[in-house]
PDB file of C-alpha atoms in Angstrom:
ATOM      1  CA  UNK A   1      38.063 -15.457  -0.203  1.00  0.00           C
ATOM      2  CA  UNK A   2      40.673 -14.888  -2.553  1.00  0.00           C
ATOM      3  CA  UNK A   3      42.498 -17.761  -2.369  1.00  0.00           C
ATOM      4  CA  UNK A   4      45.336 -18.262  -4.895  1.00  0.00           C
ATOM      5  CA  UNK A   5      44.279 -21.406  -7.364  1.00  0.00           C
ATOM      6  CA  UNK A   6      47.357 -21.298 -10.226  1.00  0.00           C
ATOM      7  CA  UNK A   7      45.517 -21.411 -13.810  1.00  0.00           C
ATOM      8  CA  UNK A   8      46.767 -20.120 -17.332  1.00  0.00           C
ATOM      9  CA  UNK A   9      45.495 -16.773 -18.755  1.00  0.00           C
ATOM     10  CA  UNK A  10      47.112 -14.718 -20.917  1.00  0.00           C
ATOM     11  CA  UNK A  11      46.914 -11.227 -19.442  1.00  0.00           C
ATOM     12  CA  UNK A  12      49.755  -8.847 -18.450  1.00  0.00           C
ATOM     13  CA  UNK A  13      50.435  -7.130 -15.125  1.00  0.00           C
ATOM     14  CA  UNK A  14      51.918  -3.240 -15.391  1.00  0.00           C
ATOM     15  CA  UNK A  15      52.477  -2.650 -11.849  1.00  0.00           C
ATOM     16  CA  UNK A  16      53.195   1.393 -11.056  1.00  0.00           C
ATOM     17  CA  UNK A  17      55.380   1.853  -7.738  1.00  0.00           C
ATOM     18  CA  UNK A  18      52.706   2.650  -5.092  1.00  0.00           C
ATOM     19  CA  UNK A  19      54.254   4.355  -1.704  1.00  0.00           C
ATOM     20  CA  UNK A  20      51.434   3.856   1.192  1.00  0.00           C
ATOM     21  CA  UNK A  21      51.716   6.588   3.842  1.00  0.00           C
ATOM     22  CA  UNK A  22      53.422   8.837   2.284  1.00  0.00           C
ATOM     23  CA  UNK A  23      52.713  12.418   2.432  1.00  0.00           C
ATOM     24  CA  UNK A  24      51.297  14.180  -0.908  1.00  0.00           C
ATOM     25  CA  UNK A  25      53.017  16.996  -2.430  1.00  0.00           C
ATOM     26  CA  UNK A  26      52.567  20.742  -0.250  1.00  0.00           C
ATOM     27  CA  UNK A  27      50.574  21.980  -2.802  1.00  0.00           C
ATOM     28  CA  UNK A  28      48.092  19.629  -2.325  1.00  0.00           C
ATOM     29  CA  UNK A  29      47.666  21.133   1.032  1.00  0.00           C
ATOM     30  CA  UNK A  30      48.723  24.626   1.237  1.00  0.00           C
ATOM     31  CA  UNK A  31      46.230  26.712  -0.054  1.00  0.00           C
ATOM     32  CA  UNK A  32      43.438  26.805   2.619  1.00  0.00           C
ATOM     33  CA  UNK A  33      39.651  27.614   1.280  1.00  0.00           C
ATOM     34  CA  UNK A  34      37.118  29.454   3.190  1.00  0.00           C
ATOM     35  CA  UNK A  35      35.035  28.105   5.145  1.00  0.00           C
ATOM     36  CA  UNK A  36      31.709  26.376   3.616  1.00  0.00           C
ATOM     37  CA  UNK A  37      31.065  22.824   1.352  1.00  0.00           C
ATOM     38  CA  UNK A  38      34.553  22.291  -0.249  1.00  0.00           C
ATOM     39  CA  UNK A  39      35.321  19.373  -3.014  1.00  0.00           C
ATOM     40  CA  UNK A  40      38.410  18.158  -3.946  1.00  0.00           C
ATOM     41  CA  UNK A  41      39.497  16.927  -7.554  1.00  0.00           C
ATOM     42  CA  UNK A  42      41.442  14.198  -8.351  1.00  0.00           C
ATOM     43  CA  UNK A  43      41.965  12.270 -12.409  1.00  0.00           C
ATOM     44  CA  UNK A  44      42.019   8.717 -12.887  1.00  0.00           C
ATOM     45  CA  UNK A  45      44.618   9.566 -16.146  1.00  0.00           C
ATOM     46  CA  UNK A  46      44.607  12.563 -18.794  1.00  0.00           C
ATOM     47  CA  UNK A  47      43.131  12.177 -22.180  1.00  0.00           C
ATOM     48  CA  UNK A  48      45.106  13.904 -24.728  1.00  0.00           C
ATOM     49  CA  UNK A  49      44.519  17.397 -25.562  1.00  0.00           C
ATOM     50  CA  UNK A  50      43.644  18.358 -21.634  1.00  0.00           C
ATOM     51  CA  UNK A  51      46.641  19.985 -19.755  1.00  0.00           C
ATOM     52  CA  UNK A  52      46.921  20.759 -16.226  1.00  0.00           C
ATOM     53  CA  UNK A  53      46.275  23.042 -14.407  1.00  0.00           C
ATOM     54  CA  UNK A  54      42.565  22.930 -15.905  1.00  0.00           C
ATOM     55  CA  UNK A  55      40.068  25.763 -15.661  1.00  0.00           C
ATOM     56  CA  UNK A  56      37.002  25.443 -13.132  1.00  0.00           C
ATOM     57  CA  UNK A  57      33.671  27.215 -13.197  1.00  0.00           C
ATOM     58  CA  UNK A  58      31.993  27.037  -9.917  1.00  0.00           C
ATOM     59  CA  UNK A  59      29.111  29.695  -9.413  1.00  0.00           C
ATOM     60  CA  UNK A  60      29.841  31.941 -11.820  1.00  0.00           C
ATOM     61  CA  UNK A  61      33.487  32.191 -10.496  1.00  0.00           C
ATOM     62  CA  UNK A  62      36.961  30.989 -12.503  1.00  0.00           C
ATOM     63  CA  UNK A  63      39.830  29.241 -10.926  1.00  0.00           C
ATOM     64  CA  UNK A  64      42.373  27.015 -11.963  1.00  0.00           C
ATOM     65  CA  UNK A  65      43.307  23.394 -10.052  1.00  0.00           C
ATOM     66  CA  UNK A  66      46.122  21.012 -10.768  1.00  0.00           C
ATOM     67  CA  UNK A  67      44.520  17.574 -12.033  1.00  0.00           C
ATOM     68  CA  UNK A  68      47.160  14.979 -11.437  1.00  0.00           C
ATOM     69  CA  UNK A  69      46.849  11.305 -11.578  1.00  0.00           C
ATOM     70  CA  UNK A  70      49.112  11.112  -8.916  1.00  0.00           C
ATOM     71  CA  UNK A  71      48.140  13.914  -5.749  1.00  0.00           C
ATOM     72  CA  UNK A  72      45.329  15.725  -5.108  1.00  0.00           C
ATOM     73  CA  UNK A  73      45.025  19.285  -6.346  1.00  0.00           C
ATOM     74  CA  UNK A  74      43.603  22.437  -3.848  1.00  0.00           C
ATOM     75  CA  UNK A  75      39.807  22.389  -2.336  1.00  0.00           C
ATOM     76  CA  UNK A  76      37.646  24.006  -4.477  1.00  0.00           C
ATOM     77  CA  UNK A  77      34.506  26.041  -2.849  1.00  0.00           C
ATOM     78  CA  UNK A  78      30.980  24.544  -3.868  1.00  0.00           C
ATOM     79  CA  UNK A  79      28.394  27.354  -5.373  1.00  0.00           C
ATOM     80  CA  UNK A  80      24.860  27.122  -4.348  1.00  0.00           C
ATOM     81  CA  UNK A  81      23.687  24.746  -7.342  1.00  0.00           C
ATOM     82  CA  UNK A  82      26.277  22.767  -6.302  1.00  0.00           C
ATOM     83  CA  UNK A  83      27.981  22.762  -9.772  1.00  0.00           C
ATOM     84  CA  UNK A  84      31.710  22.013 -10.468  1.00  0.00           C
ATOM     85  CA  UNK A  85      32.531  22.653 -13.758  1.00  0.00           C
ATOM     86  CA  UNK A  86      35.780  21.526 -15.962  1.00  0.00           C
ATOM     87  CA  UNK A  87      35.684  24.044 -18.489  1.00  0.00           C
ATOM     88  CA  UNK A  88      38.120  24.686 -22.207  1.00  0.00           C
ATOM     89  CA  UNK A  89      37.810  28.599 -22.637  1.00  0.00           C
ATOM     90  CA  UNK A  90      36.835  28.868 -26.423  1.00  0.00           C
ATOM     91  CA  UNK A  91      37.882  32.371 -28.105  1.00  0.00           C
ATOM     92  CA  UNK A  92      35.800  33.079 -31.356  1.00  0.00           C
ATOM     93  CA  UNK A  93      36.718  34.735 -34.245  1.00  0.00           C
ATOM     94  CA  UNK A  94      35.399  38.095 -33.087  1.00  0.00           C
ATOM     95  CA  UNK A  95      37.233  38.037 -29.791  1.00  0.00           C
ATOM     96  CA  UNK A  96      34.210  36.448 -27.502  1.00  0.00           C
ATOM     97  CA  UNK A  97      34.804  34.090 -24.637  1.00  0.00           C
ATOM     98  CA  UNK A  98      32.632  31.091 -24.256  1.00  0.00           C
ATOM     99  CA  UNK A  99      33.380  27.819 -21.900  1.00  0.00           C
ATOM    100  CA  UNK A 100      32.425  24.426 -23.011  1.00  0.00           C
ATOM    101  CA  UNK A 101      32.265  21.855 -20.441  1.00  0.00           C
ATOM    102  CA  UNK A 102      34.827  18.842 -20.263  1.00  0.00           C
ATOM    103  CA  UNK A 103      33.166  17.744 -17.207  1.00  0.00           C
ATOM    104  CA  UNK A 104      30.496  18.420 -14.908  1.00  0.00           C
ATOM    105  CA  UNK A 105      30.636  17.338 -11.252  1.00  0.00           C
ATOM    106  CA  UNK A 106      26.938  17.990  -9.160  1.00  0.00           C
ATOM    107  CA  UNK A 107      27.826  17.735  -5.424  1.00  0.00           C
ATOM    108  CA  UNK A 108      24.527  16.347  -3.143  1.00  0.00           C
ATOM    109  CA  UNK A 109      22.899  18.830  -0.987  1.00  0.00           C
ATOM    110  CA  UNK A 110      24.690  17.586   2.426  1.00  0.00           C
ATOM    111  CA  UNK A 111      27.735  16.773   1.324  1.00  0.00           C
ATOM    112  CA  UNK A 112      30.019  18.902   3.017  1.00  0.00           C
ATOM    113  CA  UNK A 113      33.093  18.024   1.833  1.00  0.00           C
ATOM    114  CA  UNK A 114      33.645  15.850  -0.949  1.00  0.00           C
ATOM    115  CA  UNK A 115      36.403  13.535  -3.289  1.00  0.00           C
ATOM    116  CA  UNK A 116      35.212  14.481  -7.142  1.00  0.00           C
ATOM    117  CA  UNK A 117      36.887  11.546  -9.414  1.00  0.00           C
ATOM    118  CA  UNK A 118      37.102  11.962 -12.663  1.00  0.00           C
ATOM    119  CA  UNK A 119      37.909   9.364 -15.075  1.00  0.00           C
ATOM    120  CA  UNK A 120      38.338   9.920 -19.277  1.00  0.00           C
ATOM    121  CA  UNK A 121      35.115   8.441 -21.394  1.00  0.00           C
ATOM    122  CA  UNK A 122      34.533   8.005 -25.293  1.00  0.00           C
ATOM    123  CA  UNK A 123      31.147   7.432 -24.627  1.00  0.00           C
ATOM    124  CA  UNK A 124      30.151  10.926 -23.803  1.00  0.00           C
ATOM    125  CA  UNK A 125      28.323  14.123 -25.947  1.00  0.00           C
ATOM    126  CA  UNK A 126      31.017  16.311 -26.907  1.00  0.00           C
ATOM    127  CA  UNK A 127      32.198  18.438 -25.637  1.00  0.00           C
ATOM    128  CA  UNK A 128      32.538  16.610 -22.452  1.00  0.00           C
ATOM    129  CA  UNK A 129      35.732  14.207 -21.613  1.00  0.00           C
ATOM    130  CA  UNK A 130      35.413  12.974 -18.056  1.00  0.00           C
ATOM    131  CA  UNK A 131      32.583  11.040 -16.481  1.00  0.00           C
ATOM    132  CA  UNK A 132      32.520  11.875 -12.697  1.00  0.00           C
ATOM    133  CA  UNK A 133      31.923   9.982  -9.574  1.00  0.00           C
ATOM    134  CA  UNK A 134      31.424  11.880  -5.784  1.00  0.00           C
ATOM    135  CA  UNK A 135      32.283  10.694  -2.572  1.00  0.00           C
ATOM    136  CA  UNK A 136      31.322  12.038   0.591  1.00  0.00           C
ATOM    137  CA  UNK A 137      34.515  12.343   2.412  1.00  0.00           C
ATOM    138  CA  UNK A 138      32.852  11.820   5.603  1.00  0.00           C
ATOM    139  CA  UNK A 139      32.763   7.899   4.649  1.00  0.00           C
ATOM    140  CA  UNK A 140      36.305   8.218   3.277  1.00  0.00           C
ATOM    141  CA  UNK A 141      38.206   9.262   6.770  1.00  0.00           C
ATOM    142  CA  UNK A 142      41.912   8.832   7.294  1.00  0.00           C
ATOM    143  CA  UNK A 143      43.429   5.523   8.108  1.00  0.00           C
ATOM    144  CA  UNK A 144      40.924   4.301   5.163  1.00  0.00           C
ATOM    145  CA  UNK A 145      41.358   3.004   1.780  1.00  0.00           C
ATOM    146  CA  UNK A 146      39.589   3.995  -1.243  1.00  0.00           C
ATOM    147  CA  UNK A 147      39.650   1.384  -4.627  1.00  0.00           C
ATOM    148  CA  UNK A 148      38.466   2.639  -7.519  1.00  0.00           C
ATOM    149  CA  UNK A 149      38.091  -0.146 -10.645  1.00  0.00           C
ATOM    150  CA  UNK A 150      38.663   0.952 -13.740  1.00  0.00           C
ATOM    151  CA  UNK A 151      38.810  -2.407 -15.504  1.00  0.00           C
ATOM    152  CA  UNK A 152      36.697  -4.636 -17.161  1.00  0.00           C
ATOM    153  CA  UNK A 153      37.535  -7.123 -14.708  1.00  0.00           C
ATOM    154  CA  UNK A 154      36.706  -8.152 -11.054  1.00  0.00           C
ATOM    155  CA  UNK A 155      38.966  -6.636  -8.672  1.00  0.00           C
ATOM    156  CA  UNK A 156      39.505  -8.406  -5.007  1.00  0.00           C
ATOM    157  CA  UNK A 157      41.526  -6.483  -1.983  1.00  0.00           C
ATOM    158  CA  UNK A 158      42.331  -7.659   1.215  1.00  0.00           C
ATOM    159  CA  UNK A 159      43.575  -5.368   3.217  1.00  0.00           C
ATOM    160  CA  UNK A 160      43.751  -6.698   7.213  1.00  0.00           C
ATOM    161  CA  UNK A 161      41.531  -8.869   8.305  1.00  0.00           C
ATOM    162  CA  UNK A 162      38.799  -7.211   5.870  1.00  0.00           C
ATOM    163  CA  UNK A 163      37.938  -8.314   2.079  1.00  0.00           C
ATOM    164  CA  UNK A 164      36.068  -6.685  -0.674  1.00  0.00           C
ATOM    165  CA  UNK A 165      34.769  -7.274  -4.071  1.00  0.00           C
ATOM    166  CA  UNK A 166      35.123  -4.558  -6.603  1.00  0.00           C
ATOM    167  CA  UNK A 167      32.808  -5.243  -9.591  1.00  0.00           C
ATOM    168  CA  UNK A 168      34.131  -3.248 -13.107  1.00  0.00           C
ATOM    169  CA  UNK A 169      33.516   0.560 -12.734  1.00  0.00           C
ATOM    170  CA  UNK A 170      32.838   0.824  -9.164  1.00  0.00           C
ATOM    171  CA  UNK A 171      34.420   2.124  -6.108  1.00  0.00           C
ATOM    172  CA  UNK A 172      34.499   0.588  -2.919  1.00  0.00           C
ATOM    173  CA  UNK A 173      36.076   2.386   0.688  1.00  0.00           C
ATOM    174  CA  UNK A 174      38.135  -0.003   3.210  1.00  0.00           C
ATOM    175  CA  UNK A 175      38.489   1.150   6.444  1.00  0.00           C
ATOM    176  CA  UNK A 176      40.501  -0.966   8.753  1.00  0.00           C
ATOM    177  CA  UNK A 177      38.937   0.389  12.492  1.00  0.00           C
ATOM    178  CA  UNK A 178      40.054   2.492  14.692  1.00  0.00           C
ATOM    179  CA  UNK A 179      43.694   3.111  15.263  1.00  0.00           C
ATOM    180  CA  UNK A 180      46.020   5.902  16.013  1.00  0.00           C
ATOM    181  CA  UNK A 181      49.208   7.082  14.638  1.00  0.00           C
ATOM    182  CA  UNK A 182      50.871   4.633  12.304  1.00  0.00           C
ATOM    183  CA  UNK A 183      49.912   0.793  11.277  1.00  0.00           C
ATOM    184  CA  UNK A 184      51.336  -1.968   9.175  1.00  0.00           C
ATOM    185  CA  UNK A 185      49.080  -4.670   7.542  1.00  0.00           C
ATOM    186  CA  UNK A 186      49.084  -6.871   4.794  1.00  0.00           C
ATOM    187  CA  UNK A 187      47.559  -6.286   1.473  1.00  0.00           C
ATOM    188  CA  UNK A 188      47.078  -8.160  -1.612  1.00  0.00           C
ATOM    189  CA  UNK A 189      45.218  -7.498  -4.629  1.00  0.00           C
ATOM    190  CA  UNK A 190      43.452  -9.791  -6.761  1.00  0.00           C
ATOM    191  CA  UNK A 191      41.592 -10.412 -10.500  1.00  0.00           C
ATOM    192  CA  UNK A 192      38.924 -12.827 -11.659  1.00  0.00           C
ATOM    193  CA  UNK A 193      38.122 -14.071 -15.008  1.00  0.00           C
ATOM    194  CA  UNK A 194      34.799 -13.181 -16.261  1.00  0.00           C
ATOM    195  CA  UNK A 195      32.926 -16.544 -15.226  1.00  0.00           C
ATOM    196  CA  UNK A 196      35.052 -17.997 -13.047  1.00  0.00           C
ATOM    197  CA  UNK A 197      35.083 -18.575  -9.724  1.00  0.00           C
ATOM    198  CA  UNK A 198      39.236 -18.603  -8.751  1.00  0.00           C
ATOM    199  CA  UNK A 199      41.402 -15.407  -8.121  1.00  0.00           C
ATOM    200  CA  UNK A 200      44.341 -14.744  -9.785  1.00  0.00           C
ATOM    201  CA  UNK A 201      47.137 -13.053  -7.558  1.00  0.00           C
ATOM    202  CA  UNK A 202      48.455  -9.528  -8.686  1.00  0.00           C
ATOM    203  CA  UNK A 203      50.496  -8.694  -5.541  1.00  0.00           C
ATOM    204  CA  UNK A 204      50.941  -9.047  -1.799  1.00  0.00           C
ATOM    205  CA  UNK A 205      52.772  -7.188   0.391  1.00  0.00           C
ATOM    206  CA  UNK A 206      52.777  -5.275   3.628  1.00  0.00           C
ATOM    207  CA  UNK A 207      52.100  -1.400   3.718  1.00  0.00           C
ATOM    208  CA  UNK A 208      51.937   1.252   6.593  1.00  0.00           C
ATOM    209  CA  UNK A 209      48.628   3.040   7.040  1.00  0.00           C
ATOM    210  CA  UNK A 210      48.304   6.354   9.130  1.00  0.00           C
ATOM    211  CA  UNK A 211      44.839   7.862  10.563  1.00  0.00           C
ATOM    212  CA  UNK A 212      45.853  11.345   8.935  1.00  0.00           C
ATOM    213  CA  UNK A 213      46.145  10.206   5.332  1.00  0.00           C
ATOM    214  CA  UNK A 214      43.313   9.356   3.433  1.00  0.00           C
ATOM    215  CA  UNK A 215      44.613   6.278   0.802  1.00  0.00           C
ATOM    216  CA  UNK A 216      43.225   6.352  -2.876  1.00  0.00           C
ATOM    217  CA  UNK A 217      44.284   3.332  -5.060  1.00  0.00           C
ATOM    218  CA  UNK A 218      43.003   3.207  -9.125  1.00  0.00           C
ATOM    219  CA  UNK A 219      42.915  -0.134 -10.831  1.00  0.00           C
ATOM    220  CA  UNK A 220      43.067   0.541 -14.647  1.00  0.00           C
ATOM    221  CA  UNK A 221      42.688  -1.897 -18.039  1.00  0.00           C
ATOM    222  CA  UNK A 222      44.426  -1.596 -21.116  1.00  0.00           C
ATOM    223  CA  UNK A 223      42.699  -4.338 -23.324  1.00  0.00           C
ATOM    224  CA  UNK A 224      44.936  -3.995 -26.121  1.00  0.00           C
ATOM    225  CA  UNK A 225      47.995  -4.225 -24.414  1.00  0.00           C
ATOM    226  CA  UNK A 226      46.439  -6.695 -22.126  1.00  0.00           C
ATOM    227  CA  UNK A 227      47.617  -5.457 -19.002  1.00  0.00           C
ATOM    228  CA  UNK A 228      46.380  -4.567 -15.380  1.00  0.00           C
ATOM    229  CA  UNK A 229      47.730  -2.754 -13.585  1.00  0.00           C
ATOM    230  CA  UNK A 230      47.242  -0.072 -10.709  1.00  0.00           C
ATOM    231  CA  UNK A 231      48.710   3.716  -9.030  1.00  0.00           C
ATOM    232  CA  UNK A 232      47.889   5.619  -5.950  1.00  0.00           C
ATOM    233  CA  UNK A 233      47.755   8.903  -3.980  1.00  0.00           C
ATOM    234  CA  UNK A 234      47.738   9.929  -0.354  1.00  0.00           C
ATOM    235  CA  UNK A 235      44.891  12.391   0.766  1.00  0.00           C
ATOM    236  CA  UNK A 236      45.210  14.233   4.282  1.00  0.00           C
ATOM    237  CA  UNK A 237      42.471  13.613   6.358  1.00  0.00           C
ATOM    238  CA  UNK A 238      42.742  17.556   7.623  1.00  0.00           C
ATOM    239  CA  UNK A 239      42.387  18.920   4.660  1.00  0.00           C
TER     240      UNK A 239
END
């Protein structure tokens, strides 16, 4: 799987620099939430018009959370309902507050602690901007990988000995096994052609993985530039 056959197409790469086992930024990790179901919130990329840090509504309750592309922002506590809200405060013209919702994350009942992911979508009723995916961290552990596709194309990782598949909008999780400390292993990631059966390389290369980081790589598509392209994060598996 994945094997290299050389074939024109007339697409561009946009590689961003990608750092495997390294640590995220302090804040990402500082602030320490009470005990209970927690969910952390990551963006795939910023529309424009939304600056961070954004406003959440969660039970009633305001906060604001950095929402980076690149690290992970502070745990957020889950209400009851189980309702994450991304929220624009809205002042009208005789002075009263209202919140309209630029995204809307529901967290399963059992999900302790969860990754919410939110990626920027045209296709939604205003006032909403992000579309919003959940994973249940306790399939994500650290040492593992996370790919989320964001293209219209097919996405292939090998990463080790183990190979995946990524169809257009999904998200797979690569763990590697058991291990301790710090590993090295070979990765390379791969596109396919709508229709065809050969891969097309995008890179290869060897990175270190480390059983306390969680690794989160995004795959994105810019059709009229042409390009693919990817960018990642580290996650702490103690958070």
């Amino acid at each position: 799987m994945f094997s290299v056959v050389p074939f024109v197409v007339f697409i561009g790469i946009a590689l961003s620099p990608v750092v495997y086992g390294q640590d995220p930024d302090e804040s990402s990790s500082s602030d320490k939430e009470e005990r209970g179901r927690r969910i952390w919130i990551i963006a795939t990329s910023l529309p424009d018009g939304i600056e961070s840090p954004v406003t959440i509504l969660a039970g009633g309750k305001l906060s604001e959370v950095r929402l980076s592309k690149r690290s992970v922002g502070t745990a957020i506590k889950v209400p009851k309902d189980g309702l994450v809200q991304v929220v624009n405060p809205v002042v009208s013209e005789d002075g009263v507050t209202t919140y309209e919702s630029l995204a809307s994350i529901m967290i399963p009942e059992g999900i302790r602690e969860s990754l919410g992911i939110l990626t920027p979508s045209p296709n939604l009723q205003p006032p909403l901007k992000f579309a919003s995916k959940v994973v249940d961290l306790d399939k994500f552990r650290g040492g593992s990988s996370l790919f989320v596709n964001l293209t219209n194309l097919e996405i292939g990782v090998a990463l080790g000995s183990k190979r995946k598949a990524i169809k257009a909008g999904q998200i797979e999780i690569i763990d590697v096994g058991d291990f301790e400390g710090a590993k090295s292993v070979a990765v390379s990631y791969h596109y396919r052609l709508p229709k065809k059966e050969d891969w097309s390389l995008i890179s290869a290369s060897t990175v270190p993985l480390r059983s306390t980081l969680r690794e989160i790589l995004i795959f994105s598509y810019n059709p009229e530039l042409g390009q693919i392209g990817y960018h990642g994060m580290s996650f702490h598996a103690g958070e």
